[in-house]
mmCIF file of C-alpha atoms in Angstrom:
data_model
loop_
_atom_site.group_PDB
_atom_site.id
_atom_site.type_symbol
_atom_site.label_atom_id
_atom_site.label_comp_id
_atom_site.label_asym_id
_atom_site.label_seq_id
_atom_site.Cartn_x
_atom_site.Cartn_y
_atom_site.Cartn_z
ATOM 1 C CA UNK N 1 122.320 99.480 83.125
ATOM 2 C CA UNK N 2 121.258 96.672 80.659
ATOM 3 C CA UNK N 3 121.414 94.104 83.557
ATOM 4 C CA UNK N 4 119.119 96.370 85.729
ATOM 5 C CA UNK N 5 116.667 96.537 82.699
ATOM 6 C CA UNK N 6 116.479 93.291 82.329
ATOM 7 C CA UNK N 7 116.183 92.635 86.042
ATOM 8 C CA UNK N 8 113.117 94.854 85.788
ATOM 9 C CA UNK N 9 111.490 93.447 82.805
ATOM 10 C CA UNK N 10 111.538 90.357 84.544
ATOM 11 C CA UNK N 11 109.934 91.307 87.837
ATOM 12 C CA UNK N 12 107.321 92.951 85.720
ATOM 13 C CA UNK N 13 106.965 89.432 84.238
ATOM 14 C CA UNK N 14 106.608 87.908 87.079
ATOM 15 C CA UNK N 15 104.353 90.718 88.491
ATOM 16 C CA UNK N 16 101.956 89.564 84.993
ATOM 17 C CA UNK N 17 101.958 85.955 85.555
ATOM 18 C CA UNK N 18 100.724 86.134 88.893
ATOM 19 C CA UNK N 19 97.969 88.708 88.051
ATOM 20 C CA UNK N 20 96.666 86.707 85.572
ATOM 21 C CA UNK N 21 97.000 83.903 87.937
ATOM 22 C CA UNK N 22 94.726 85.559 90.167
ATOM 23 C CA UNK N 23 92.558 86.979 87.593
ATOM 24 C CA UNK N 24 91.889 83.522 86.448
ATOM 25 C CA UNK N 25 91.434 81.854 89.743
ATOM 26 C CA UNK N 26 88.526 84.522 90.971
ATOM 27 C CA UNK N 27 86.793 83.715 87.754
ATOM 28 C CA UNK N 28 87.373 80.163 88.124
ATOM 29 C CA UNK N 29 87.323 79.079 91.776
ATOM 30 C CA UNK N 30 82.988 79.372 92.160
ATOM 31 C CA UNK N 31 82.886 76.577 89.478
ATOM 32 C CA UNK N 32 84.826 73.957 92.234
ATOM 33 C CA UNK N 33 83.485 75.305 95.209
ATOM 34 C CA UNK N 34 79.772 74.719 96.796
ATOM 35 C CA UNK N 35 77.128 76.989 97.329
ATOM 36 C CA UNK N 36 78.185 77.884 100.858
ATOM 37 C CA UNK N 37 81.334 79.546 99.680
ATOM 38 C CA UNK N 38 80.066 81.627 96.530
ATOM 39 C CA UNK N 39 78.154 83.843 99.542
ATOM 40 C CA UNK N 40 81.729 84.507 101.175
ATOM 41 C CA UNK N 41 82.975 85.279 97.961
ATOM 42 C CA UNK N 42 80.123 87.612 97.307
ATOM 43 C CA UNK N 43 80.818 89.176 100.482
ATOM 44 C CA UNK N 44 84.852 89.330 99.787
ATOM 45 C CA UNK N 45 84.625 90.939 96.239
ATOM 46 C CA UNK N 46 81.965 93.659 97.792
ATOM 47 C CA UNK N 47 84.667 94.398 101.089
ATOM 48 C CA UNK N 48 87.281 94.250 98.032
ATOM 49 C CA UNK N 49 85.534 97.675 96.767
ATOM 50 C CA UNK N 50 85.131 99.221 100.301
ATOM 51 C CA UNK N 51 89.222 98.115 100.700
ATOM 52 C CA UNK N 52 89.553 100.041 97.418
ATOM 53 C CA UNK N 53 88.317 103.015 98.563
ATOM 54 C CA UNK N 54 90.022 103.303 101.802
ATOM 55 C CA UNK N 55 93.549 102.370 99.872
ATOM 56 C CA UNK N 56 93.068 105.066 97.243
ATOM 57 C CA UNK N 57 92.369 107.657 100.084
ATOM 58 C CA UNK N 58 93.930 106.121 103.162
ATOM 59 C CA UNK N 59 96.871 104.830 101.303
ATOM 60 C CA UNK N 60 97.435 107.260 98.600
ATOM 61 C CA UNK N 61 96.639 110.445 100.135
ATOM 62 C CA UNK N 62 96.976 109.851 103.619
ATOM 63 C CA UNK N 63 93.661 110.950 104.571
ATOM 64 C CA UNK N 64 91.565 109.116 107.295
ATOM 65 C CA UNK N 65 88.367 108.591 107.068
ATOM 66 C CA UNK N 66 85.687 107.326 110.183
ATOM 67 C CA UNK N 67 82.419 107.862 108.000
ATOM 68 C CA UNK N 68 82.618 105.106 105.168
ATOM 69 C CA UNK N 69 80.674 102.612 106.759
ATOM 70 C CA UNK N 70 77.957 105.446 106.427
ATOM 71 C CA UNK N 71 78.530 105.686 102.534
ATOM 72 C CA UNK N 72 77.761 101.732 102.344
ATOM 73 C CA UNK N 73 74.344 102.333 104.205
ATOM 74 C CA UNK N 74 73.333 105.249 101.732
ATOM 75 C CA UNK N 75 74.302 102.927 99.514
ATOM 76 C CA UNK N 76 72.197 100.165 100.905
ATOM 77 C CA UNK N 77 69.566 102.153 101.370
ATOM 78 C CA UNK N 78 69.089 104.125 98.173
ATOM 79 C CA UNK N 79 70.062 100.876 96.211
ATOM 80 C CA UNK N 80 66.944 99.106 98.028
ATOM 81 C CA UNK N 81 64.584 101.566 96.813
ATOM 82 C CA UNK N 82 65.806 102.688 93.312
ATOM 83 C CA UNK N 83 65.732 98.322 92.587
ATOM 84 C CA UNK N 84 62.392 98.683 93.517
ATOM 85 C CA UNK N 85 61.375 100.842 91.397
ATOM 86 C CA UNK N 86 62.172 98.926 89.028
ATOM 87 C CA UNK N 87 65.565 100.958 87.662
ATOM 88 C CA UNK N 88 67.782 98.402 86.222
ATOM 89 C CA UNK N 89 70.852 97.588 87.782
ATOM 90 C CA UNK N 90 73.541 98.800 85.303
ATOM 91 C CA UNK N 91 71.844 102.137 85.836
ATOM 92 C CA UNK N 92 71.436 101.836 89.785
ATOM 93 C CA UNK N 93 75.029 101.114 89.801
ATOM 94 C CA UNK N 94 76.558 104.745 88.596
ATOM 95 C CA UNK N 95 73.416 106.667 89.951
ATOM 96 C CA UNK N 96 74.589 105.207 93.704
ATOM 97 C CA UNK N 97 78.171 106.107 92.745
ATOM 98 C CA UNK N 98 77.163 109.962 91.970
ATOM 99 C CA UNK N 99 74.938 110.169 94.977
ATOM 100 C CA UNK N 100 78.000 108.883 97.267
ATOM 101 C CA UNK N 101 80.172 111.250 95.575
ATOM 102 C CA UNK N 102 77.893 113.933 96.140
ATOM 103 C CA UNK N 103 77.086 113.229 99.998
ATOM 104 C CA UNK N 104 81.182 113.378 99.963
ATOM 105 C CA UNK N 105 81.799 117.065 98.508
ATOM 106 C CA UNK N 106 79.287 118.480 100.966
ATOM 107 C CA UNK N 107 81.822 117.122 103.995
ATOM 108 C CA UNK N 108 84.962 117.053 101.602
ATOM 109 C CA UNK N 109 84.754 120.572 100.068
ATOM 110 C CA UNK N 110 85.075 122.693 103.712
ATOM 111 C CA UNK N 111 86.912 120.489 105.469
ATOM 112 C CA UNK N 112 89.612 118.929 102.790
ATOM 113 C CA UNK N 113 90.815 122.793 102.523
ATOM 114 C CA UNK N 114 92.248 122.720 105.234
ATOM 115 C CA UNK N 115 95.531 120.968 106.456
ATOM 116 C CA UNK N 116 95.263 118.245 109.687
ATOM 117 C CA UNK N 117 92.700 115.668 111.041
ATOM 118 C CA UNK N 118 89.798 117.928 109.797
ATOM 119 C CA UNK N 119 88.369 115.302 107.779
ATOM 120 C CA UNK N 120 88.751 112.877 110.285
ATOM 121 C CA UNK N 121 86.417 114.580 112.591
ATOM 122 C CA UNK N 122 84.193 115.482 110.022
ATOM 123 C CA UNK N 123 83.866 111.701 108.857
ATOM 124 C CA UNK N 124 83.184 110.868 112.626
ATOM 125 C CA UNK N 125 80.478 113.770 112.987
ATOM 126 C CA UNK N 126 79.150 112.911 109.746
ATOM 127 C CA UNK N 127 78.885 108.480 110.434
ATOM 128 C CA UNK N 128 77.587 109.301 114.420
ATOM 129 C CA UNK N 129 74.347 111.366 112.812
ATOM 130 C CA UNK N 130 73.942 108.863 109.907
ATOM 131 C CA UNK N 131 73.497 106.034 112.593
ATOM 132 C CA UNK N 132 71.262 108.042 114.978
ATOM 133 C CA UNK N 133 69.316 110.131 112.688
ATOM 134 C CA UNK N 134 69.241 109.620 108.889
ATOM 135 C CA UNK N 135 69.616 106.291 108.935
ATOM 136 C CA UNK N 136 66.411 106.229 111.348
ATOM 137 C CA UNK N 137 64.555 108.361 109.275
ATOM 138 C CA UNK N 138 61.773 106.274 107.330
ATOM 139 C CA UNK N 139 62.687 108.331 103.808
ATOM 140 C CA UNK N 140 66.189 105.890 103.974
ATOM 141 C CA UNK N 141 65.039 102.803 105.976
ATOM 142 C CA UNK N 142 63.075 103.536 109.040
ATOM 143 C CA UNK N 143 62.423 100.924 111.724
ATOM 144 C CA UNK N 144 61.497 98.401 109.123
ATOM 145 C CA UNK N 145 63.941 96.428 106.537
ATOM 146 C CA UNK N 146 62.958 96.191 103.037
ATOM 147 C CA UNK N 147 63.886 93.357 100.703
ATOM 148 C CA UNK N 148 66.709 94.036 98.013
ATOM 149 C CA UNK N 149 65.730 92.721 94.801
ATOM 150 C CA UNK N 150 68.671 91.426 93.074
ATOM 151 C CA UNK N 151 68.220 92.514 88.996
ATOM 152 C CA UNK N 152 69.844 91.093 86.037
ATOM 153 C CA UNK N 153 72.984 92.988 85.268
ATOM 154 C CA UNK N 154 72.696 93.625 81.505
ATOM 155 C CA UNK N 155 70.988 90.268 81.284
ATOM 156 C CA UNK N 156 73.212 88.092 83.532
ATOM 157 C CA UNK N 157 71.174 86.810 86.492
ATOM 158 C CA UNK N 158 72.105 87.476 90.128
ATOM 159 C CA UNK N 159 69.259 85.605 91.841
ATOM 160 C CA UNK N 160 71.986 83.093 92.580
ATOM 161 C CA UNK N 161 74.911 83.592 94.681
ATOM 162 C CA UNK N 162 77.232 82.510 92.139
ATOM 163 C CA UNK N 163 75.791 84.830 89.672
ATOM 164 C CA UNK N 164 75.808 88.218 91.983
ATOM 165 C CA UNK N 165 79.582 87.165 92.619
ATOM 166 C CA UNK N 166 80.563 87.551 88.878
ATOM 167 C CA UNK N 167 78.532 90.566 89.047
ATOM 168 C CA UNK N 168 80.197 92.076 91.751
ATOM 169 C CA UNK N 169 83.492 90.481 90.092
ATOM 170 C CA UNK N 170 82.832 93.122 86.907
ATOM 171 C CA UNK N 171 82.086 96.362 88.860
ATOM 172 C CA UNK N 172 85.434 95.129 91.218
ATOM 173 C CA UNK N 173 87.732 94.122 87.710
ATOM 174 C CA UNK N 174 86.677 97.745 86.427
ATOM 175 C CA UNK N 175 87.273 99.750 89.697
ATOM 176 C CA UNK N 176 90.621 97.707 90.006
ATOM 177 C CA UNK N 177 91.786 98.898 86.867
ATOM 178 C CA UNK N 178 90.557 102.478 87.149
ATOM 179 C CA UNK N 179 92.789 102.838 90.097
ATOM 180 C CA UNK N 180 95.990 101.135 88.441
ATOM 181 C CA UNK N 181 95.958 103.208 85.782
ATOM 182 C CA UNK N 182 95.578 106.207 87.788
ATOM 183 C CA UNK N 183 98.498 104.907 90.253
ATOM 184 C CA UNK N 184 100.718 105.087 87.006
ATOM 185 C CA UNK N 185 99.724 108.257 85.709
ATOM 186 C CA UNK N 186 100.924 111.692 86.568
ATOM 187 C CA UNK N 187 97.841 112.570 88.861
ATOM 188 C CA UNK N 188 99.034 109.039 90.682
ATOM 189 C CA UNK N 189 102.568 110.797 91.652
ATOM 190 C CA UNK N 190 100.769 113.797 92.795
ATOM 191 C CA UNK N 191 98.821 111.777 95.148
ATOM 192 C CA UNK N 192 101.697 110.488 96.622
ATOM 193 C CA UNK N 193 103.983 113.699 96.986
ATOM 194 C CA UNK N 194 100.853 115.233 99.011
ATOM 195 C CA UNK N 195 101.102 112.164 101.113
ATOM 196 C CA UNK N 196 104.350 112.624 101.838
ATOM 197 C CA UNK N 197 104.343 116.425 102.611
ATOM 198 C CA UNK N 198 101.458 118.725 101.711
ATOM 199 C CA UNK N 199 104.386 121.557 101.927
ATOM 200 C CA UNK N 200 106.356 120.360 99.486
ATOM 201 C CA UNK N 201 103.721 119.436 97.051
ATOM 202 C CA UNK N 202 102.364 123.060 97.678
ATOM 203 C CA UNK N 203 106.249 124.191 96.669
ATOM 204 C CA UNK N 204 106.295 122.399 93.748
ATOM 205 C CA UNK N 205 103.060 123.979 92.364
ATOM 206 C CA UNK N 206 100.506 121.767 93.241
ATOM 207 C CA UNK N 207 96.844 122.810 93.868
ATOM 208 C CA UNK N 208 96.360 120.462 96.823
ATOM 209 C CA UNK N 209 92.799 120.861 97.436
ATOM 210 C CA UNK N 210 90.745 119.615 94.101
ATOM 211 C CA UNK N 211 93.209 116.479 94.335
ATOM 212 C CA UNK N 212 92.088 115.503 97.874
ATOM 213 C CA UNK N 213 88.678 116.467 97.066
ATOM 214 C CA UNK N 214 88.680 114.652 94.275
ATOM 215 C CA UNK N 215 89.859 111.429 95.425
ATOM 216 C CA UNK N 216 87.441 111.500 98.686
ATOM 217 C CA UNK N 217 84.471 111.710 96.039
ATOM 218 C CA UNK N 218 86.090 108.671 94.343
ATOM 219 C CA UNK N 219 86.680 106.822 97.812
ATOM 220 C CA UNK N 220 83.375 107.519 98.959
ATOM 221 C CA UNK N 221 81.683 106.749 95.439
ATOM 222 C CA UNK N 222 83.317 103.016 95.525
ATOM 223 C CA UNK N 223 82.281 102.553 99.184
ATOM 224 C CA UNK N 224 78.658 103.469 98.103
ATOM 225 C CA UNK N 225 78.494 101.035 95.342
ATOM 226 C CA UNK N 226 80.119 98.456 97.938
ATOM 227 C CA UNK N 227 76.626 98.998 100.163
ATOM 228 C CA UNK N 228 74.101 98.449 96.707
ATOM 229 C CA UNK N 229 75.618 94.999 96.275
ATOM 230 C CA UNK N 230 75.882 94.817 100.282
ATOM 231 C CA UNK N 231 72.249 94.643 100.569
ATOM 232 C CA UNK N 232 71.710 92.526 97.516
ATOM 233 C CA UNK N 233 73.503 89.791 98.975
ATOM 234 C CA UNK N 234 71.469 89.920 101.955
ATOM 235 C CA UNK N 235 68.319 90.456 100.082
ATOM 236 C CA UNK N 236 67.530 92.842 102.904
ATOM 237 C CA UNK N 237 68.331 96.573 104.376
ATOM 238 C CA UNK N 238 70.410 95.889 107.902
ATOM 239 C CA UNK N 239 69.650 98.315 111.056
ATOM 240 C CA UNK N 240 71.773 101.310 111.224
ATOM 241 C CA UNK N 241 73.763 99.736 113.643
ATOM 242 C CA UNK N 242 75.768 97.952 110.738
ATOM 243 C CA UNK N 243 76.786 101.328 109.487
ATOM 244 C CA UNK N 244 78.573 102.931 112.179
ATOM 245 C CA UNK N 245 81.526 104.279 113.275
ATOM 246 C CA UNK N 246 82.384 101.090 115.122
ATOM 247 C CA UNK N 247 82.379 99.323 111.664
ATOM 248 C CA UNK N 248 84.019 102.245 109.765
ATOM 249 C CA UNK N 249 86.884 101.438 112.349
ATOM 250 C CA UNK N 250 86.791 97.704 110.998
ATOM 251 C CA UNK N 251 87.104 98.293 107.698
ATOM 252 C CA UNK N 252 90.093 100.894 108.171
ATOM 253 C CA UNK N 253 91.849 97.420 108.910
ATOM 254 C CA UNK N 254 91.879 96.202 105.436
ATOM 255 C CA UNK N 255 94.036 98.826 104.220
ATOM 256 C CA UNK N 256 96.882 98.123 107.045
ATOM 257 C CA UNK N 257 96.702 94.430 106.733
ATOM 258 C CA UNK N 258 96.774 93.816 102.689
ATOM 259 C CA UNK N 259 98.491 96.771 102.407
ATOM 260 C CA UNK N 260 97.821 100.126 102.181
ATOM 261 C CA UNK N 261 99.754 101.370 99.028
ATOM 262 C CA UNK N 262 98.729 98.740 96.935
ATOM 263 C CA UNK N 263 95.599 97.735 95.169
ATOM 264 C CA UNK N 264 96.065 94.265 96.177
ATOM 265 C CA UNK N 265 96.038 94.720 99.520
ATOM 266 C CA UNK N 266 92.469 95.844 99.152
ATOM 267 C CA UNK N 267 91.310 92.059 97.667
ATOM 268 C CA UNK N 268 94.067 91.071 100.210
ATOM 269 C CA UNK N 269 92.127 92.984 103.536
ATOM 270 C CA UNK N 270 88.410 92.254 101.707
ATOM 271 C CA UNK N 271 89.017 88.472 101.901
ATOM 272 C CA UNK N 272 90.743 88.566 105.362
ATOM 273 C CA UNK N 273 87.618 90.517 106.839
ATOM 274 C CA UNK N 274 84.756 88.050 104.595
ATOM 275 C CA UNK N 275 86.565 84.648 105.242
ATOM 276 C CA UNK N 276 88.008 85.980 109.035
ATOM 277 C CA UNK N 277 84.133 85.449 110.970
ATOM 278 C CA UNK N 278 83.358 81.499 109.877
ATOM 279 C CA UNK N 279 87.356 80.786 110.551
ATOM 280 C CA UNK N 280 87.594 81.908 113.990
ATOM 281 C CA UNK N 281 84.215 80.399 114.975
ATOM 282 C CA UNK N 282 85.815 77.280 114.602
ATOM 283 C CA UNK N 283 88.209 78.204 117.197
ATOM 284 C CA UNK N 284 85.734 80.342 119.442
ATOM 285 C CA UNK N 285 87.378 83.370 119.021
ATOM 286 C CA UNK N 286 86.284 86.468 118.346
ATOM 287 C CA UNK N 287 87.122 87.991 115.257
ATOM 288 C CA UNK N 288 87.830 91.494 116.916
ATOM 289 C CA UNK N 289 90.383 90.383 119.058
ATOM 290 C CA UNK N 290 92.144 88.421 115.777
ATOM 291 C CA UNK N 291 92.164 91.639 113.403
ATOM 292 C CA UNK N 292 92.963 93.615 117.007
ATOM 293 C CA UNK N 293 96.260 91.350 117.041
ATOM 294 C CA UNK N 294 96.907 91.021 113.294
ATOM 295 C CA UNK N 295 96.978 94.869 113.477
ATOM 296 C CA UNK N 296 99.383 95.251 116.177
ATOM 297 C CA UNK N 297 101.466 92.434 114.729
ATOM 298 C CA UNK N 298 101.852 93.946 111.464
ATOM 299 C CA UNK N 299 102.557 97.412 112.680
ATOM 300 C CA UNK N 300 105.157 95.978 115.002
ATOM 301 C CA UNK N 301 106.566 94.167 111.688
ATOM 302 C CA UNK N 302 107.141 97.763 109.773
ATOM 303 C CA UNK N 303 105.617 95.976 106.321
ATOM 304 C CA UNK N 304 102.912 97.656 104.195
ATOM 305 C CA UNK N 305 101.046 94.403 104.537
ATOM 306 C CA UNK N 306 100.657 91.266 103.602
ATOM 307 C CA UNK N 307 101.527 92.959 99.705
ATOM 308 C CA UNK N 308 104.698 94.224 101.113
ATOM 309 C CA UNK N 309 105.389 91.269 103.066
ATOM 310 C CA UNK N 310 105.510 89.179 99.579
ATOM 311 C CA UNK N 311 106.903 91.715 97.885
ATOM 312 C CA UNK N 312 110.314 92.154 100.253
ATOM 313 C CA UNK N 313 110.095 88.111 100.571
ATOM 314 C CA UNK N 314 110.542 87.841 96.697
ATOM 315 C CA UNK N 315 113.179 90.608 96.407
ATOM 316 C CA UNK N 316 114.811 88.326 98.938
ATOM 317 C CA UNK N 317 114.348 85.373 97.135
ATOM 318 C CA UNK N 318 115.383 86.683 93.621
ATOM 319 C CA UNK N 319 118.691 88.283 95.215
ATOM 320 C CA UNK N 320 119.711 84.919 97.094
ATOM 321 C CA UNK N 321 119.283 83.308 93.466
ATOM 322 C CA UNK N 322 121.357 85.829 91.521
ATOM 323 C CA UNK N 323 123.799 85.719 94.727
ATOM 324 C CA UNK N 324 123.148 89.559 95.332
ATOM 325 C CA UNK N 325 124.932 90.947 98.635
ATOM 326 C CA UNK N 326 122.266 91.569 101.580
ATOM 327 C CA UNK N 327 120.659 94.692 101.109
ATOM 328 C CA UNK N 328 120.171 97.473 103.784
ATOM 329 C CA UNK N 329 116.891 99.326 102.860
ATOM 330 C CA UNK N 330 117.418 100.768 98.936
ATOM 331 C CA UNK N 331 121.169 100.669 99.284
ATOM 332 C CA UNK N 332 123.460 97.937 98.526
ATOM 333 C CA UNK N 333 127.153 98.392 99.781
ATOM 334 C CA UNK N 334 130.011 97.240 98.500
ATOM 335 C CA UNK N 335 133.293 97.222 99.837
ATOM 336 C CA UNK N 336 136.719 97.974 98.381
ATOM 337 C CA UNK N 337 138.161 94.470 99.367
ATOM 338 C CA UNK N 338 135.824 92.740 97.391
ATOM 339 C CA UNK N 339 136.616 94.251 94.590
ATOM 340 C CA UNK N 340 140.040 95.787 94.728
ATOM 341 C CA UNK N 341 140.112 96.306 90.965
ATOM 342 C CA UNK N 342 137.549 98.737 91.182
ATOM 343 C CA UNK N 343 136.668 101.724 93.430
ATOM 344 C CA UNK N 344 134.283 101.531 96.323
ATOM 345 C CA UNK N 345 130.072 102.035 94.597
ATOM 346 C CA UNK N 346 126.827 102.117 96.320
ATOM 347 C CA UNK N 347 123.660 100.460 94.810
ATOM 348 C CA UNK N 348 120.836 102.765 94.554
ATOM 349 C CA UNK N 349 117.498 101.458 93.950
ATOM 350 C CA UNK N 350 114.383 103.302 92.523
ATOM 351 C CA UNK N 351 110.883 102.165 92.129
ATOM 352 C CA UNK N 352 109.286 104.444 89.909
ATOM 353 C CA UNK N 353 111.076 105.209 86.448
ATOM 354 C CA UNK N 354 113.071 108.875 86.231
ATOM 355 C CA UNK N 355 112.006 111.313 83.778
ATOM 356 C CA UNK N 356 114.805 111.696 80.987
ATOM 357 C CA UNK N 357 117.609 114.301 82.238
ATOM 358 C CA UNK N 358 117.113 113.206 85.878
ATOM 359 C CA UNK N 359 120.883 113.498 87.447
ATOM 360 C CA UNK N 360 121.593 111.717 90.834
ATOM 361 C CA UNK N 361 124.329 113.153 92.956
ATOM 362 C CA UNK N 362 125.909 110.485 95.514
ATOM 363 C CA UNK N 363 128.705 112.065 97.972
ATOM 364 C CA UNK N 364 130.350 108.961 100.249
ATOM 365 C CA UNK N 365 131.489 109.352 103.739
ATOM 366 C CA UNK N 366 132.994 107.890 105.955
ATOM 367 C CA UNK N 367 130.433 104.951 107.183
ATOM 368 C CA UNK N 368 127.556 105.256 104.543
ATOM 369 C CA UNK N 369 126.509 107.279 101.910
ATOM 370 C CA UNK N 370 124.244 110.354 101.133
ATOM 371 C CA UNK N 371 121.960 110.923 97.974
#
């Protein structure tokens, strides 16, 4: 028991170091890097938050939605003409968020009550009119684009790229830590079980429906804040076109590539889908046909990731270090001829701390085990 504690404590080390590693390296990296690369990273922290939003809801929940490219045009959109009026941007910023959250309950409230791909084809319904009709109405953005005037965020300046990137940075460094404090909480576990099975969440007591509600208005609040600082780093509304369900499609690939259970992979898929358009064009490739095959590869691959990817490859690592026996999914076997002082054991191991008074039952067989 001690040695698994203090396995633990040091993978949580570990897990410290290299967020602060990070953490220090996004604040750091503009300062070394030219002009031509703070607009990419601009671009990555503001896919970051759209990645965020699908992992909370795609990842957490298992809900799928095709509409959240619409939710960064409304906020594009209603950014664009709440900056012109002259409403400061640390007040634009949760205004955008409620209005996202509201467009959200009036598609999440009917259809998130009920079980299957409801939302899904409420999301597509709902991103097809945006792009035809609202989005086309001149109330929103009409046939002509407006500029985007980029405001001071409590006095720090934005006009530059470098300065809208460590704005963005804040809003994303906030959101990030939002969402990993909710992963760890109780309301994080209930997230989960309904992932797994919306029956046996429902057996356990579990009101399903305020949960997913909830986190669809938190998903699509994120994703509407993406599309303010969207259009402030192109100083500009885009047509509707950018905000279809074609693009909703694209971003759904930032969760499955960085990883859809963890928050990482949403910095992880934001950077990959910034950085992916000037790398290809080097190579004359088109960038849908490299996320098309990244996709298929890492599906084919079974990893949540690139995060999960890392995180099996240190496991690995670590155990080949300590000399650990090869592991076969969570169980480690060990034979009775390598230890013949000692009856046969099985390895079991578990993620997420046990509440106190938890009691696991093991019964071996012949040929494996069963928990």
């Amino acid at each position: 028991m001690a040695r698994a504690r203090t396995q633990r404590s040091s993978l949580l080390s570990l897990d410290s170091i290299g967020v602060l590693v990070l953490a220090a390296a996004a604040v750091l990296w503009p300062v070394f890097t030219p002009k031509v690369a703070h607009f990419y990273g601009t671009l990555s922290a503001t896919y970051a938050l759209v990645g965020l939003s699908l992992v909370i809801l795609v990842g957490w929940t298992g809900q799928i939605s095709l509409g959240h490219a619409a939710f960064l045009g409304f906020g594009c959109y209603i950014g664009a003409k709440l900056l012109n009026h002259n409403v400061p941007l640390v007040l634009a910023v949760p205004i955008i968020a409620a209005a996202g959250a509201a467009i959200s309950l009036v598609l999440g409230v009917p259809s998130l009550r009920l079980r299957g791909v409801y939302l899904t084809i409420t999301t597509l319904a709902f991103g097809v009119a945006c792009q035809r009709y609202f989005f086309t109405r001149p109330q929103l953005r009409g046939s002509t684009a407006v500029e985007v005037p980029r405001k001071t965020l409590l006095g720090w300046s934005t006009e530059s790229d470098r300065g809208l990137y460590y704005a963005v940075l804040v809003v994303l460094a906030v959101a990030l830590l939002l969402a990993w404090n909710v992963r760890r909480t109780d309301t994080g576990r209930v997230l989960f079980a309904i992932r797994d099975s919306e029956q046996a969440a429902a057996a356990m007591g579990i009101r399903i429906a305020p949960y997913k509600v909830g986190v669809f208005a938190a998903s699509a609040a994120l994703a509407t804040v993406a599309g303010l600082f969207y259009g402030m780093l192109f100083r500009s509304t885009p047509g509707a076109d950018q905000f279809g369900v074609l693009q909703s499609l694209f971003y759904l690939a930032m969760p499955v590539l960085g990883g859809a259970e963890a928050i990482l992979g949403a910095v992880i898929g934001g950077s990959f889908l910034a950085t992916g358009q000037p790398l290809v064009n080097l190579f004359d490739v088109r960038l849908y046909l490299v996320s098309s095959v990244s996709l298929l590869l890492m599906l084919l691959s079974g990893q949540d990731g690139v995060v999960g990817m890392l995180h099996n490859a240190r496991k690995t690592l670590a155990d080949a270090i300590r000399g650990e026996p090869i592991r076969y999914g969570s169980f480690v076997p060990e034979t009775h001829t390598e230890r013949p002082d000692r009856s046969p054991v099985v390895h079991v191991q578990i993620e997420e701390p046990l509440p106190e008074g938890t009691v696991i039952r093991a019964r071996l067989v012949r040929g494996g085990a069963h928990v």
